[in-house]
CSV table of C-alpha atoms in Angstrom, one decimal:
chain,number,residue,atom,x,y,z
A,1,MET,CA,35.7,-9.3,8.8
A,2,ARG,CA,38.4,-9.0,6.2
A,3,CYS,CA,36.4,-11.4,4.0
A,4,PHE,CA,33.2,-9.3,4.6
A,5,TYR,CA,35.0,-6.2,3.5
A,6,LEU,CA,36.3,-7.8,0.3
A,7,ALA,CA,32.9,-9.3,-0.5
A,8,SER,CA,30.8,-6.2,0.3
A,9,GLY,CA,33.1,-3.3,0.0
A,10,ARG,CA,32.1,-2.1,3.5
A,11,LYS,CA,34.9,-1.6,5.9
A,12,ILE,CA,34.1,-2.1,9.6
A,13,SER,CA,35.2,0.5,12.1
A,14,HIS,CA,36.5,-1.2,15.1
A,15,GLN,CA,36.2,1.9,17.3
A,16,LYS,CA,32.5,2.1,16.6
A,17,SER,CA,31.8,-1.6,16.8
A,18,CYS,CA,30.7,-3.6,19.9
A,19,PHE,CA,31.0,-7.3,20.5
A,20,HIS,CA,28.0,-9.0,22.1
A,21,GLY,CA,28.4,-12.5,23.6
A,22,ILE,CA,25.3,-14.7,24.0
A,23,GLY,CA,25.9,-17.8,26.2
A,24,LEU,CA,29.6,-16.9,26.7
A,25,THR,CA,31.5,-16.3,29.9
A,26,ALA,CA,32.9,-12.9,30.6
A,27,GLU,CA,36.5,-14.1,30.1
A,28,LYS,CA,35.7,-15.3,26.5
A,29,ILE,CA,34.0,-12.1,25.7
A,30,GLU,CA,36.9,-10.0,27.0
A,31,ALA,CA,39.4,-12.1,25.0
A,32,SER,CA,37.4,-11.7,21.8
A,33,THR,CA,37.1,-7.9,22.2
A,34,ASN,CA,40.9,-7.7,22.8
A,35,ILE,CA,41.5,-9.6,19.5
A,36,LEU,CA,38.9,-7.6,17.5
A,37,LYS,CA,40.0,-4.3,19.1
A,38,CYS,CA,36.4,-3.2,19.8
A,39,LYS,CA,34.2,-2.5,22.8
A,40,THR,CA,32.1,-5.0,24.8
A,41,GLY,CA,28.4,-4.4,24.3
A,42,GLN,CA,25.5,-5.1,26.6
A,43,LEU,CA,22.0,-6.3,25.6
A,44,PRO,CA,19.5,-5.0,24.9
A,45,ILE,CA,20.6,-3.0,21.9
A,46,THR,CA,18.8,-0.9,19.3
A,47,TYR,CA,19.2,-2.1,15.8
A,48,LEU,CA,17.6,-0.2,12.9
A,49,GLY,CA,15.3,1.5,15.4
A,50,LEU,CA,14.1,-1.8,16.9
A,51,THR,CA,15.0,-3.1,20.4
A,52,VAL,CA,16.8,-6.4,20.3
A,53,GLY,CA,17.6,-8.7,23.2
A,54,ALA,CA,15.0,-7.2,25.6
A,55,ASN,CA,12.0,-8.8,27.2
A,56,MET,CA,9.3,-7.1,25.3
A,57,ASN,CA,6.7,-8.4,27.6
A,58,ARG,CA,7.9,-5.8,30.1
A,59,ILE,CA,6.1,-2.5,29.9
A,60,ASN,CA,9.2,-0.3,30.4
A,61,ASN,CA,10.8,-1.7,27.2
A,62,TRP,CA,8.0,0.0,25.3
A,63,THR,CA,8.9,3.4,26.7
A,64,PRO,CA,10.5,4.6,23.4
A,65,VAL,CA,7.2,4.1,21.5
A,66,ILE,CA,5.2,5.9,24.2
A,67,GLN,CA,7.7,8.8,24.4
A,68,THR,CA,7.6,9.2,20.6
A,69,PHE,CA,3.9,9.4,20.7
A,70,GLU,CA,3.9,12.1,23.3
A,71,GLN,CA,6.7,14.1,21.7
A,72,ARG,CA,5.0,14.2,18.3
A,73,LEU,CA,1.8,15.4,19.9
A,74,SER,CA,3.3,18.4,21.7
A,75,SER,CA,3.6,20.4,18.5
A,76,TRP,CA,0.3,19.4,16.8
A,77,LYS,CA,-2.8,21.4,17.2
A,78,ALA,CA,-5.1,20.9,14.2
A,79,GLY,CA,-6.0,18.3,11.5
A,80,ARG,CA,-6.2,15.7,14.3
A,81,ILE,CA,-7.9,12.9,12.4
A,82,THR,CA,-5.5,13.2,9.4
A,83,LEU,CA,-2.5,13.2,11.8
A,84,ILE,CA,-3.9,10.2,13.7
A,85,ARG,CA,-4.4,8.2,10.5
A,86,SER,CA,-1.1,9.2,8.7
A,87,VAL,CA,1.3,9.6,11.6
A,88,LEU,CA,0.2,8.2,14.9
A,89,ASP,CA,-1.0,4.9,13.5
A,90,SER,CA,2.3,4.4,11.8
A,91,LEU,CA,4.6,5.2,14.7
A,92,PRO,CA,4.2,1.8,16.5
A,93,THR,CA,4.1,-0.3,13.3
A,94,TYR,CA,7.8,-1.2,13.4
A,95,PHE,CA,7.4,-2.6,17.0
A,96,PHE,CA,4.0,-4.1,16.3
A,97,SER,CA,5.3,-6.0,13.3
A,98,LEU,CA,7.5,-8.1,15.6
A,99,TYR,CA,6.4,-7.9,19.2
A,100,LYS,CA,3.1,-8.5,20.9
A,101,ALA,CA,2.4,-5.3,22.9
A,102,PRO,CA,1.3,-5.8,26.5
A,103,VAL,CA,-2.3,-4.8,27.3
A,104,CYS,CA,-1.1,-1.8,29.4
A,105,VAL,CA,0.9,-0.5,26.5
A,106,ILE,CA,-2.0,-0.7,24.1
A,107,ALA,CA,-4.3,1.0,26.7
A,108,LYS,CA,-1.7,3.8,27.1
A,109,LEU,CA,-1.3,4.4,23.4
A,110,GLU,CA,-5.1,4.4,22.9
A,111,LYS,CA,-5.4,6.9,25.7
A,112,ILE,CA,-2.9,9.2,24.0
A,113,ARG,CA,-4.8,8.9,20.7
A,114,LYS,CA,-8.1,9.6,22.4
A,115,SER,CA,-6.8,12.6,24.2
A,116,PHE,CA,-5.2,14.0,21.1
A,117,PHE,CA,-8.5,13.4,19.1
A,118,TRP,CA,-10.5,15.5,21.6
A,119,GLY,CA,-7.8,18.2,21.9
A,120,GLU,CA,-7.0,17.3,25.5
A,121,THR,CA,-3.7,18.3,27.2
A,122,SER,CA,-2.3,17.8,30.7
A,123,SER,CA,-3.6,21.3,31.7
A,124,ASN,CA,-6.7,21.4,29.6
A,125,LYS,CA,-9.3,18.7,30.0
A,126,LYS,CA,-11.9,18.0,27.3
A,127,ILE,CA,-15.2,16.2,27.2
A,128,PRO,CA,-15.1,13.0,25.1
A,129,TRP,CA,-18.5,13.5,23.4
A,130,VAL,CA,-18.5,10.1,21.6
A,131,SER,CA,-17.3,6.8,23.0
A,132,TRP,CA,-13.8,5.8,21.8
A,133,ASP,CA,-15.1,2.4,20.6
A,134,ARG,CA,-17.6,4.2,18.3
A,135,VAL,CA,-14.8,6.6,17.1
A,136,ILE,CA,-12.4,3.8,16.1
A,137,ALA,CA,-15.2,1.6,14.6
A,138,PRO,CA,-15.2,1.0,10.8
A,139,VAL,CA,-16.9,3.7,8.7
A,140,GLU,CA,-19.5,1.2,7.4
A,141,ASP,CA,-20.4,0.4,11.0
A,142,GLY,CA,-21.0,4.0,12.0
A,143,GLY,CA,-17.5,5.0,13.2
A,144,LEU,CA,-14.7,7.1,11.9
A,145,GLY,CA,-12.5,4.2,10.9
A,146,LEU,CA,-9.5,5.1,13.0
A,147,GLY,CA,-9.0,1.4,13.9
A,148,CYS,CA,-8.0,-0.4,17.0
A,149,LEU,CA,-4.3,-0.6,17.8
A,150,ASN,CA,-4.7,-4.1,19.3
A,151,ALA,CA,-6.2,-5.3,16.0
A,152,LYS,CA,-3.4,-3.7,14.1
A,153,ASN,CA,-0.8,-5.4,16.3
A,154,LEU,CA,-2.4,-8.8,15.9
A,155,SER,CA,-2.8,-8.3,12.1
A,156,LEU,CA,0.9,-7.5,11.7
A,157,LEU,CA,1.9,-10.5,13.7
A,158,SER,CA,-0.5,-12.8,11.9
A,159,LYS,CA,1.5,-12.1,8.7
A,160,TRP,CA,4.4,-14.2,10.1
A,161,TRP,CA,2.1,-17.3,10.1
A,162,TRP,CA,1.4,-16.7,6.5
A,163,ARG,CA,5.0,-16.0,5.6
A,164,LEU,CA,6.2,-19.2,7.3
A,165,ARG,CA,3.7,-21.2,5.2
A,166,ASN,CA,4.8,-19.6,2.0
A,167,GLU,CA,8.5,-19.2,2.8
A,168,PRO,CA,9.5,-22.5,4.5
A,169,ASP,CA,12.9,-22.7,2.8
A,170,SER,CA,13.9,-19.1,3.6
A,171,LEU,CA,16.8,-18.6,6.1
A,172,TRP,CA,14.5,-17.3,8.9
A,173,GLY,CA,11.9,-20.0,8.2
A,174,ARG,CA,14.4,-22.8,8.5
A,175,THR,CA,15.9,-21.2,11.6
A,176,ILE,CA,12.4,-21.0,13.3
A,177,THR,CA,11.6,-24.6,12.3
A,178,SER,CA,14.9,-26.0,13.5
A,179,ILE,CA,14.4,-24.4,16.9
A,180,HIS,CA,10.7,-24.8,17.5
A,181,PHE,CA,9.6,-27.8,15.5
A,182,SER,CA,8.4,-30.9,17.3
A,183,GLN,CA,6.3,-33.9,16.2
A,184,ARG,CA,4.2,-33.4,19.3
A,185,ASN,CA,3.3,-29.9,18.3
A,186,CYS,CA,-0.4,-29.7,17.3
A,187,THR,CA,-0.4,-26.1,16.3
A,188,GLN,CA,-0.2,-24.7,12.8
A,189,VAL,CA,3.2,-23.0,13.4
A,190,PRO,CA,6.0,-24.6,15.4
A,191,MET,CA,6.2,-23.6,19.0
A,192,LYS,CA,8.2,-24.7,22.0
A,193,LEU,CA,7.0,-23.2,25.3
A,194,GLY,CA,10.5,-23.6,26.8
A,195,VAL,CA,12.1,-21.3,24.1
A,196,VAL,CA,11.1,-17.8,25.1
A,197,GLY,CA,11.4,-14.8,22.7
A,198,ALA,CA,9.5,-12.9,20.0
A,199,TRP,CA,8.5,-16.1,18.1
A,200,LEU,CA,6.8,-17.6,21.1
A,201,ASN,CA,4.5,-14.6,21.4
A,202,ILE,CA,3.8,-14.7,17.6
A,203,ALA,CA,2.9,-18.4,17.7
A,204,LYS,CA,0.6,-17.8,20.7
A,205,ILE,CA,-1.5,-15.0,19.0
A,206,SER,CA,-4.1,-17.6,18.1
A,207,SER,CA,-5.3,-17.4,21.8
A,208,HIS,CA,-5.6,-13.6,21.5
A,209,LEU,CA,-7.5,-13.9,18.2
A,210,GLU,CA,-10.0,-16.2,19.8
A,211,LYS,CA,-11.2,-13.2,21.9
A,212,PHE,CA,-12.3,-11.8,18.5
A,213,ASN,CA,-13.9,-15.1,17.5
A,214,VAL,CA,-11.3,-15.4,14.8
A,215,SER,CA,-9.4,-18.6,14.1
A,216,LEU,CA,-6.2,-17.9,12.2
A,217,GLN,CA,-5.6,-21.5,11.3
A,218,ASP,CA,-9.0,-21.6,9.6
A,219,LEU,CA,-8.3,-18.6,7.5
A,220,ILE,CA,-5.0,-20.0,6.0
A,221,THR,CA,-6.2,-22.8,3.8
A,222,GLY,CA,-4.1,-25.3,1.9
A,223,THR,CA,-4.6,-26.7,-1.6
A,224,VAL,CA,-3.1,-30.2,-1.8
A,225,GLY,CA,-0.6,-30.9,-4.6
A,226,ASN,CA,1.9,-33.5,-3.6
A,227,GLY,CA,0.9,-33.4,0.0
A,228,ASN,CA,4.4,-33.0,1.4
A,229,THR,CA,3.9,-29.8,3.4
A,230,ILE,CA,0.2,-29.9,4.4
A,231,ARG,CA,-0.4,-31.7,7.7
A,232,PHE,CA,-3.3,-34.1,7.5
A,233,TRP,CA,-4.9,-33.3,10.9
A,234,ILE,CA,-3.6,-29.9,11.9
A,235,ASP,CA,-3.8,-27.7,8.7
A,236,THR,CA,-7.0,-26.5,7.1
A,237,TRP,CA,-7.1,-28.1,3.6
A,238,THR,CA,-10.6,-29.7,3.3
A,239,GLY,CA,-13.7,-28.0,4.7
A,240,SER,CA,-13.6,-24.8,6.8
A,241,LYS,CA,-11.5,-26.0,9.7
A,242,PRO,CA,-8.7,-28.6,10.5
A,243,LEU,CA,-9.7,-32.2,10.6
A,244,LYS,CA,-8.6,-32.4,14.2
A,245,ASP,CA,-11.4,-30.0,15.1
A,246,SER,CA,-14.0,-31.7,12.8
A,247,PHE,CA,-13.2,-35.2,14.0
A,248,PRO,CA,-11.8,-34.9,17.5
A,249,ASP,CA,-12.5,-38.6,18.4
A,250,LEU,CA,-10.4,-39.8,15.5
A,251,PHE,CA,-7.6,-37.3,16.2
A,252,LYS,CA,-7.3,-38.8,19.7
A,253,LEU,CA,-6.6,-42.2,18.1
A,254,GLU,CA,-3.9,-40.9,15.8
A,255,ARG,CA,-0.4,-42.0,16.8
A,256,ASN,CA,1.4,-39.4,14.6
A,257,LYS,CA,-0.7,-36.3,15.1
A,258,GLY,CA,1.7,-34.2,13.0
A,259,CYS,CA,1.6,-36.4,9.9
A,260,TYR,CA,1.4,-35.0,6.4
A,261,VAL,CA,-1.2,-35.7,3.8
A,262,ARG,CA,1.3,-37.7,1.7
A,263,GLU,CA,1.8,-40.1,4.7
A,264,ARG,CA,-1.9,-40.9,4.8
A,265,CYS,CA,-2.8,-40.9,1.1
A,266,THR,CA,-1.3,-43.4,-1.3
A,267,GLY,CA,-2.0,-43.9,-5.0
A,268,ASN,CA,-2.8,-41.4,-7.7
A,269,GLY,CA,-6.0,-43.0,-9.1
A,270,LEU,CA,-9.5,-41.6,-9.1
A,271,TYR,CA,-10.0,-43.0,-5.6
A,272,SER,CA,-7.0,-42.8,-3.4
A,273,GLN,CA,-6.0,-45.3,-0.8
A,274,TRP,CA,-5.5,-44.4,2.8
A,275,GLU,CA,-3.1,-45.7,5.4
A,276,TRP,CA,-3.9,-45.1,9.0
A,277,ASN,CA,-1.8,-45.3,12.1
A,278,TRP,CA,-4.3,-45.7,15.0
A,279,SER,CA,-3.5,-46.5,18.5
A,280,ARG,CA,-6.5,-48.7,18.2
A,281,SER,CA,-9.1,-49.1,15.4
A,282,PRO,CA,-12.2,-46.9,15.6
A,283,SER,CA,-14.8,-48.9,17.4
A,284,THR,CA,-17.4,-46.8,19.2
A,285,PRO,CA,-20.4,-45.5,17.4
A,286,ALA,CA,-19.1,-41.9,17.5
A,287,GLU,CA,-15.7,-43.0,16.1
A,288,LEU,CA,-17.2,-45.0,13.4
A,289,ASN,CA,-19.6,-42.3,12.3
A,290,GLN,CA,-16.7,-39.8,12.2
A,291,PHE,CA,-14.6,-42.2,10.2
A,292,LEU,CA,-17.3,-42.7,7.6
A,293,GLU,CA,-17.8,-39.0,7.4
A,294,LEU,CA,-14.1,-38.4,7.0
A,295,LEU,CA,-13.8,-40.9,4.2
A,296,SER,CA,-16.7,-39.4,2.3
A,297,GLY,CA,-15.1,-36.0,2.5
A,298,ILE,CA,-11.6,-37.0,1.3
A,299,GLN,CA,-12.1,-40.1,-0.9
A,300,THR,CA,-11.8,-38.1,-4.2
A,301,LEU,CA,-8.4,-36.6,-3.2
A,302,ASN,CA,-5.8,-37.1,-5.9
A,303,LEU,CA,-2.2,-36.2,-5.3
A,304,THR,CA,-0.2,-34.6,-8.1
A,305,SER,CA,3.4,-33.7,-8.7
A,306,THR,CA,2.8,-30.0,-8.0
A,307,THR,CA,3.8,-28.4,-4.7
A,308,ASP,CA,1.2,-27.6,-2.1
A,309,SER,CA,-0.1,-24.0,-2.0
A,310,TRP,CA,-1.8,-21.8,0.5
A,311,ALA,CA,-4.5,-19.2,0.2
A,312,TRP,CA,-5.8,-16.4,2.5
A,313,ALA,CA,-9.6,-16.7,3.0
A,314,CYS,CA,-10.2,-13.0,3.7
A,315,ASP,CA,-8.9,-11.5,0.5
A,316,PRO,CA,-10.1,-12.2,-3.1
A,317,SER,CA,-6.5,-12.4,-4.3
A,318,GLY,CA,-5.8,-15.3,-1.9
A,319,THR,CA,-2.7,-13.5,-0.5
A,320,TYR,CA,-2.5,-12.3,3.1
A,321,THR,CA,-2.8,-8.5,3.6
A,322,VAL,CA,-2.7,-6.7,6.9
A,323,LYS,CA,-5.6,-4.6,5.8
A,324,SER,CA,-7.9,-7.6,5.3
A,325,MET,CA,-7.0,-9.0,8.7
A,326,LYS,CA,-7.6,-5.6,10.4
A,327,HIS,CA,-11.0,-5.4,8.7
A,328,LYS,CA,-11.8,-9.0,9.9
A,329,LEU,CA,-10.9,-8.1,13.5
A,330,SER,CA,-12.7,-4.8,13.4
A,331,LYS,CA,-15.9,-6.4,12.3
A,332,ALA,CA,-15.6,-8.9,15.1
A,333,SER,CA,-14.4,-6.6,17.9
A,334,PHE,CA,-17.1,-3.9,17.8
A,335,GLY,CA,-20.7,-4.3,18.9
A,336,PRO,CA,-23.8,-4.0,16.8
A,337,LYS,CA,-23.7,-1.8,13.7
A,338,HIS,CA,-24.7,1.8,14.0
A,339,TRP,CA,-26.4,4.0,11.4
A,340,ASN,CA,-24.0,4.5,8.5
A,341,PHE,CA,-23.5,8.2,8.1
A,342,PRO,CA,-23.4,9.3,4.4
A,343,TRP,CA,-19.9,10.7,4.2
A,344,ASN,CA,-19.4,13.2,1.4
A,345,ASN,CA,-15.9,13.7,0.2
A,346,LEU,CA,-16.9,17.0,-1.5
A,347,ALA,CA,-17.2,18.6,2.0
A,348,PRO,CA,-14.3,19.0,4.4
A,349,LEU,CA,-13.7,16.2,6.9
A,350,LYS,CA,-14.5,18.5,9.8
A,351,THR,CA,-17.9,19.3,8.3
A,352,ASN,CA,-18.7,15.6,7.9
A,353,ILE,CA,-17.8,15.0,11.5
A,354,LEU,CA,-20.0,17.8,12.6
A,355,GLY,CA,-22.9,16.1,10.8
A,356,TRP,CA,-21.8,12.7,12.2
A,357,ARG,CA,-22.0,14.1,15.8
A,358,LEU,CA,-25.3,15.9,15.1
A,359,GLU,CA,-26.9,12.6,14.1
A,360,MET,CA,-25.8,11.1,17.5
A,361,ASN,CA,-26.8,14.2,19.4
A,362,ARG,CA,-23.2,14.7,20.6
A,363,LEU,CA,-22.7,18.4,20.0
A,364,PRO,CA,-21.9,20.7,22.9
A,365,THR,CA,-25.4,22.3,23.1
A,366,SER,CA,-26.6,24.0,26.3
A,367,ASP,CA,-28.8,21.1,27.4
A,368,LEU,CA,-25.9,18.5,27.1
A,369,LEU,CA,-23.4,20.9,28.8
A,370,LEU,CA,-25.8,21.3,31.7
A,371,ARG,CA,-26.3,17.6,31.9
A,372,ARG,CA,-22.5,17.2,32.4
A,373,ASN,CA,-22.5,19.9,35.1
A,374,ILE,CA,-20.8,22.5,32.9
A,375,PRO,CA,-21.7,26.0,34.1
A,376,ILE,CA,-23.3,28.0,31.3
A,377,PRO,CA,-24.7,31.6,31.4
A,378,SER,CA,-27.9,30.7,29.6
A,379,LEU,CA,-29.9,27.8,28.3
A,380,THR,CA,-31.6,29.9,25.7
A,381,CYS,CA,-31.0,29.4,22.0
A,382,PRO,CA,-28.7,32.2,20.8
A,383,LEU,CA,-30.4,32.4,17.4
A,384,CYS,CA,-34.0,33.0,18.5
A,385,ASN,CA,-33.8,33.7,22.3
A,386,SER,CA,-37.1,32.1,22.9
A,387,HIS,CA,-36.5,28.3,23.5
A,388,ASP,CA,-33.9,26.2,25.3
A,389,GLU,CA,-31.0,25.2,23.1
A,390,THR,CA,-31.0,21.5,22.0
A,391,SER,CA,-29.7,20.0,18.8
A,392,GLN,CA,-33.2,19.3,17.7
A,393,HIS,CA,-34.3,22.9,18.2
A,394,LEU,CA,-31.1,24.5,16.8
A,395,PHE,CA,-31.1,22.6,13.5
A,396,ILE,CA,-34.8,21.7,13.0
A,397,SER,CA,-37.3,23.8,14.9
A,398,CYS,CA,-35.6,27.1,15.5
A,399,PRO,CA,-37.3,30.0,13.5
A,400,PHE,CA,-33.8,31.0,12.3
A,401,SER,CA,-32.9,27.6,11.0
A,402,ASP,CA,-36.4,27.2,9.6
A,403,ALA,CA,-36.0,30.4,7.5
A,404,LEU,CA,-32.6,29.1,6.3
A,405,TRP,CA,-34.1,25.7,5.4
A,406,THR,CA,-37.0,27.4,3.5
A,407,PHE,CA,-34.4,29.3,1.5
A,408,LEU,CA,-32.5,26.1,0.8
A,409,LEU,CA,-35.6,24.3,-0.6
A,410,SER,CA,-36.4,27.3,-2.7
A,411,TRP,CA,-32.9,27.7,-4.0
A,412,CYS,CA,-32.5,24.0,-4.8
A,413,LYS,CA,-36.0,23.7,-6.2
A,414,ILE,CA,-37.0,20.9,-3.9
A,415,PRO,CA,-40.7,20.5,-3.1
A,416,LEU,CA,-40.2,18.8,0.2
A,417,SER,CA,-41.2,19.5,3.8
A,418,LYS,CA,-38.6,20.1,6.5
A,419,PRO,CA,-37.3,16.9,8.2
A,420,SER,CA,-38.6,16.1,11.7
A,421,HIS,CA,-35.3,14.9,13.2
A,422,ALA,CA,-31.5,15.2,12.6
A,423,ARG,CA,-31.0,11.9,10.8
A,424,ALA,CA,-33.6,12.8,8.2
A,425,LEU,CA,-31.5,15.8,7.2
A,426,PHE,CA,-28.8,13.4,5.9
A,427,GLU,CA,-31.4,11.2,4.2
A,428,ILE,CA,-33.2,13.9,2.2
A,429,HIS,CA,-30.9,13.4,-0.8
A,430,LYS,CA,-32.2,9.9,-1.2
A,431,ASP,CA,-35.7,11.1,-1.8
A,432,PRO,CA,-37.0,9.7,-5.2
A,433,MET,CA,-38.0,13.2,-6.2
A,434,ILE,CA,-34.3,14.2,-6.3
A,435,SER,CA,-32.5,13.2,-9.4
A,436,SER,CA,-29.3,11.0,-9.0
A,437,LYS,CA,-27.3,13.8,-10.7
A,438,LYS,CA,-28.3,16.3,-7.9
A,439,SER,CA,-28.4,13.8,-5.0
A,440,ARG,CA,-24.8,14.2,-4.0
A,441,LEU,CA,-25.0,18.0,-4.3
A,442,ILE,CA,-28.1,18.2,-2.1
A,443,ASN,CA,-26.2,16.2,0.5
A,444,LEU,CA,-23.3,18.7,0.2
A,445,ILE,CA,-25.7,21.6,0.7
A,446,VAL,CA,-27.2,20.0,3.7
A,447,LEU,CA,-23.7,19.8,5.3
A,448,SER,CA,-23.2,23.4,4.4
A,449,TYR,CA,-26.5,24.2,6.1
A,450,ILE,CA,-25.5,22.6,9.4
A,451,TRP,CA,-22.0,24.1,9.2
A,452,THR,CA,-23.4,27.6,8.6
A,453,ILE,CA,-25.9,27.3,11.6
A,454,TRP,CA,-23.2,26.0,13.9
A,455,LYS,CA,-20.7,28.8,13.0
A,456,ILE,CA,-23.3,31.5,13.4
A,457,ARG,CA,-24.4,30.0,16.7
A,458,ASN,CA,-20.8,30.1,18.0
A,459,LYS,CA,-20.3,33.7,16.8
A,460,CYS,CA,-23.4,34.7,18.8
A,461,ILE,CA,-22.1,33.0,22.0
A,462,PHE,CA,-18.3,33.8,21.8
A,463,SER,CA,-18.2,37.0,19.8
A,464,ASN,CA,-21.6,38.5,20.6
A,465,LYS,CA,-22.5,38.9,16.9
A,466,PRO,CA,-26.2,38.9,16.2
A,467,PRO,CA,-27.5,36.3,13.8
A,468,SER,CA,-28.4,37.5,10.2
A,469,ILE,CA,-30.4,35.3,7.8
A,470,ARG,CA,-29.0,37.3,4.9
A,471,TYR,CA,-25.5,36.4,6.0
A,472,ALA,CA,-26.5,32.8,6.6
A,473,THR,CA,-27.9,32.4,3.0
A,474,LYS,CA,-24.7,33.9,1.6
A,475,GLU,CA,-22.6,31.5,3.7
A,476,LEU,CA,-24.7,28.6,2.7
A,477,LYS,CA,-24.2,29.2,-1.0
A,478,SER,CA,-20.6,30.3,-0.9
A,479,ASN,CA,-19.3,27.5,1.4
A,480,SER,CA,-20.9,24.8,-0.7
A,481,PHE,CA,-19.7,26.4,-3.9
A,482,LEU,CA,-16.1,26.6,-2.7
A,483,TRP,CA,-16.1,23.0,-1.5
A,484,LEU,CA,-17.5,21.8,-4.8
A,485,THR,CA,-15.2,23.7,-7.0
A,486,ASN,CA,-12.0,22.9,-5.0
A,487,ARG,CA,-12.7,19.3,-4.2
A,488,SER,CA,-14.4,18.0,-7.4
A,489,ASN,CA,-12.8,16.9,-10.7
A,490,ALA,CA,-15.9,18.0,-12.6
A,491,PRO,CA,-15.7,20.8,-15.1
A,492,ARG,CA,-15.5,24.2,-13.4
A,493,LEU,CA,-18.9,25.6,-12.3
A,494,GLU,CA,-19.8,29.3,-12.7
A,495,TRP,CA,-20.9,31.1,-9.6
A,496,SER,CA,-24.0,32.5,-11.5
A,497,ASN,CA,-25.1,29.0,-12.4
A,498,TRP,CA,-24.6,27.8,-8.8
A,499,CYS,CA,-26.7,30.7,-7.5
A,500,ASN,CA,-29.5,29.7,-9.8
A,501,PHE,CA,-28.8,26.0,-9.1
A,502,THR,CA,-28.7,25.3,-12.9
A,503,PHE,CA,-26.1,23.0,-14.5
């Protein structure tokens, strides 16, 4: 410790230090602590916020992460999606980057995210209007893009496979290889089932990825240079998958299943020569056919003096990124694609989500509340008091919304008829009669239209304020104007020009 102090300039406080013995008897630990004048420590410990020395397959060792989730949520009330994306998703990242979270832990954290998203508390239950799988689905597949925690966990752990391939001579890489490497190992990363710990779970994530129909070993592809680090049968270096999967009958005949390309390929001419180490020569028709196919695929390989290199198949740069892996898993984990809602970043996120829910008919209108056995005083539309309230009626066929829509068409100078269903509202800006310059603005105004109707509807129900078409037209123009001027980088627009819809 004196040498450490002289080399680093950091003096160790014996009173604050603990001595941890691994594989030592209690007597040796006590003798060491007496010499070092420090306390005896017990595993597990927390180092830089990460639990060390604990069995992370046990659910109770994930309690700190779950408690942090719950504590952060207690003081948050609004901006839920922003908070989920910026804070909640980052809280477990430190643990997820090293440990495979148990299924129960993932389910618990997802439940916390789901409850927070819908504003649910222990004393105030809320209706989850949209399935959670749809909410966390990618935006291009019709979701909100919140992402799956399980996919995030697997993506962070997959990075260790990539790092081991590209950093084999690092201290941690040499340590893992010395402990887990075996010639009998037929996996892409070294793994010994008898050596438990964090690395064993990292090495076994390929079985979890198979549930997503994703093969990690197929996505990390090697480019042969000198052939010293790419294994002939196990790694993916020619074709889209390892040779052991393409030619299983030949792989069974191989004596040294972990051999490298250099051990099988000799010579540096145009056509390389190959040395095989079969338990017996290929003889059956299937084996001979596979052997001929194998030779035709590798006969032009030419070893060079450069080192072997690795590329990540899911990113154009060829370098592994957690984002690209999460996107790959998200595409594979969710069902068929849904309609892609046209998100408009000129409008607030909550307004976009209102439109997103309207297209799915997932707004708390009277008909849907009644279907869920929620007691309501009246089924009648609060804007016209003549028809039952449904999303279709409220935004499409209600006389009040019809009058507001007529004003919208006149204001924007659009010679189009009113859409017949909710989805058509969000596709009107794609009409060929609308110029590309105004297309995005029309979509913004449509979002202002549904936002205005929904706010007036809520004021009628909860504040007993009668609907006013004059107030609605004013809100329609002012809301869209404020959104545009505050959320756009375009030159400032005058209110008079906006009222006349001239630019």
